[in-house]
Amino acid sequence: TILICTTAVYCTVRKAVWSSTRNSFPGNAGRLEREARIQAMLYQGSFVLAQVWLVCIHVLALQRRVAPSPLVILAMVFHPLQGFFNLLIYLRPRYIRLRRR
């Protein structure tokens, strides 16, 4: 559901960007839409990277199998890091803006 929600947010942002910048700043619409797409994809990638290990562990548990230790370690490392990844993604546009100056 998170992937669907972030895709819906991206589509809404894309529509708003195109309608607001089409007449006033036509060159910026494509750039803003691309930046919104990249941000949405980064958030989705962060979510998938953090959750895929837990999903694998739960699937194995449903099959009444024990999860291998490396899989458990990956889940223990990446799940708490999701907040840090989200922070980096959130700060990314500001970093890019500062780097351009």
GROMACS .gro file of C-alpha atoms in nm:
model
  101
    1THR     CA    1   0.000   0.000   0.000
    2ILE     CA    2   0.293   0.234   0.064
    3LEU     CA    3   0.410   0.194  -0.295
    4ILE     CA    4   0.062   0.272  -0.423
    5CYS     CA    5   0.031   0.577  -0.194
    6THR     CA    6   0.367   0.725  -0.295
    7THR     CA    7   0.284   0.667  -0.661
    8ALA     CA    8  -0.048   0.846  -0.611
    9VAL     CA    9   0.129   1.137  -0.438
   10TYR     CA   10   0.378   1.156  -0.726
   11CYS     CA   11   0.095   1.165  -0.982
   12THR     CA   12  -0.078   1.444  -0.789
   13VAL     CA   13   0.244   1.644  -0.763
   14ARG     CA   14   0.314   1.588  -1.132
   15LYS     CA   15  -0.029   1.717  -1.228
   16ALA     CA   16   0.008   2.023  -1.001
   17VAL     CA   17   0.356   2.102  -1.137
   18TRP     CA   18   0.245   2.077  -1.497
   19SER     CA   19  -0.066   2.290  -1.447
   20SER     CA   20   0.109   2.561  -1.244
   21THR     CA   21   0.429   2.596  -1.448
   22ARG     CA   22   0.300   2.525  -1.796
   23ASN     CA   23   0.209   2.885  -1.869
   24SER     CA   24   0.453   3.079  -1.653
   25PHE     CA   25   0.776   2.875  -1.664
   26PRO     CA   26   0.748   2.603  -1.930
   27GLY     CA   27   1.114   2.499  -1.899
   28ASN     CA   28   1.086   2.432  -1.525
   29ALA     CA   29   0.794   2.190  -1.550
   30GLY     CA   30   1.004   1.903  -1.683
   31ARG     CA   31   1.279   1.958  -1.427
   32LEU     CA   32   1.038   1.979  -1.134
   33GLU     CA   33   0.849   1.671  -1.252
   34ARG     CA   34   1.177   1.480  -1.283
   35GLU     CA   35   1.285   1.584  -0.932
   36ALA     CA   36   0.948   1.475  -0.789
   37ARG     CA   37   0.978   1.140  -0.969
   38ILE     CA   38   1.330   1.084  -0.833
   39GLN     CA   39   1.220   1.170  -0.478
   40ALA     CA   40   0.923   0.932  -0.499
   41MET     CA   41   1.141   0.652  -0.635
   42LEU     CA   42   1.401   0.706  -0.363
   43TYR     CA   43   1.135   0.688  -0.089
   44GLN     CA   44   0.993   0.371  -0.246
   45GLY     CA   45   1.340   0.219  -0.276
   46SER     CA   46   1.416   0.301   0.086
   47PHE     CA   47   1.094   0.134   0.196
   48VAL     CA   48   1.155  -0.177  -0.012
   49LEU     CA   49   1.517  -0.206   0.102
   50ALA     CA   50   1.412  -0.188   0.467
   51GLN     CA   51   1.108  -0.415   0.443
   52VAL     CA   52   1.206  -0.690   0.199
   53TRP     CA   53   1.408  -0.878   0.462
   54LEU     CA   54   1.119  -0.877   0.710
   55VAL     CA   55   0.879  -0.997   0.443
   56CYS     CA   56   1.114  -1.287   0.361
   57ILE     CA   57   1.135  -1.379   0.730
   58HIS     CA   58   0.755  -1.372   0.763
   59VAL     CA   59   0.709  -1.585   0.451
   60LEU     CA   60   0.951  -1.840   0.591
   61ALA     CA   61   0.767  -1.831   0.925
   62LEU     CA   62   0.436  -1.898   0.748
   63GLN     CA   63   0.600  -2.204   0.594
   64ARG     CA   64   0.715  -2.303   0.946
   65ARG     CA   65   1.078  -2.271   0.845
   66VAL     CA   66   1.354  -2.099   1.038
   67ALA     CA   67   1.502  -1.791   0.873
   68PRO     CA   68   1.876  -1.812   0.801
   69SER     CA   69   2.096  -1.599   1.024
   70PRO     CA   70   2.219  -1.370   0.740
   71LEU     CA   71   1.856  -1.287   0.657
   72VAL     CA   72   1.782  -1.199   1.020
   73ILE     CA   73   2.097  -0.985   1.036
   74LEU     CA   74   1.997  -0.800   0.719
   75ALA     CA   75   1.654  -0.732   0.868
   76MET     CA   76   1.808  -0.612   1.195
   77VAL     CA   77   2.041  -0.375   1.009
   78PHE     CA   78   1.815  -0.230   0.740
   79HIS     CA   79   1.484  -0.197   0.925
   80PRO     CA   80   1.613   0.060   1.178
   81LEU     CA   81   1.804   0.240   0.902
   82GLN     CA   82   1.483   0.323   0.713
   83GLY     CA   83   1.443   0.644   0.913
   84PHE     CA   84   1.800   0.747   0.834
   85PHE     CA   85   1.746   0.675   0.464
   86ASN     CA   86   1.428   0.885   0.472
   87LEU     CA   87   1.620   1.170   0.635
   88LEU     CA   88   1.887   1.157   0.362
   89ILE     CA   89   1.620   1.153   0.092
   90TYR     CA   90   1.436   1.443   0.260
   91LEU     CA   91   1.756   1.650   0.277
   92ARG     CA   92   1.866   1.562  -0.079
   93PRO     CA   93   1.692   1.856  -0.257
   94ARG     CA   94   1.843   2.104  -0.011
   95TYR     CA   95   2.188   1.952  -0.057
   96ILE     CA   96   2.156   1.974  -0.436
   97ARG     CA   97   2.041   2.337  -0.410
   98LEU     CA   98   2.338   2.427  -0.187
   99ARG     CA   99   2.581   2.243  -0.413
  100ARG     CA  100   2.464   2.441  -0.717
  101ARG     CA  101   2.538   2.773  -0.547
   0.00000   0.00000   0.00000
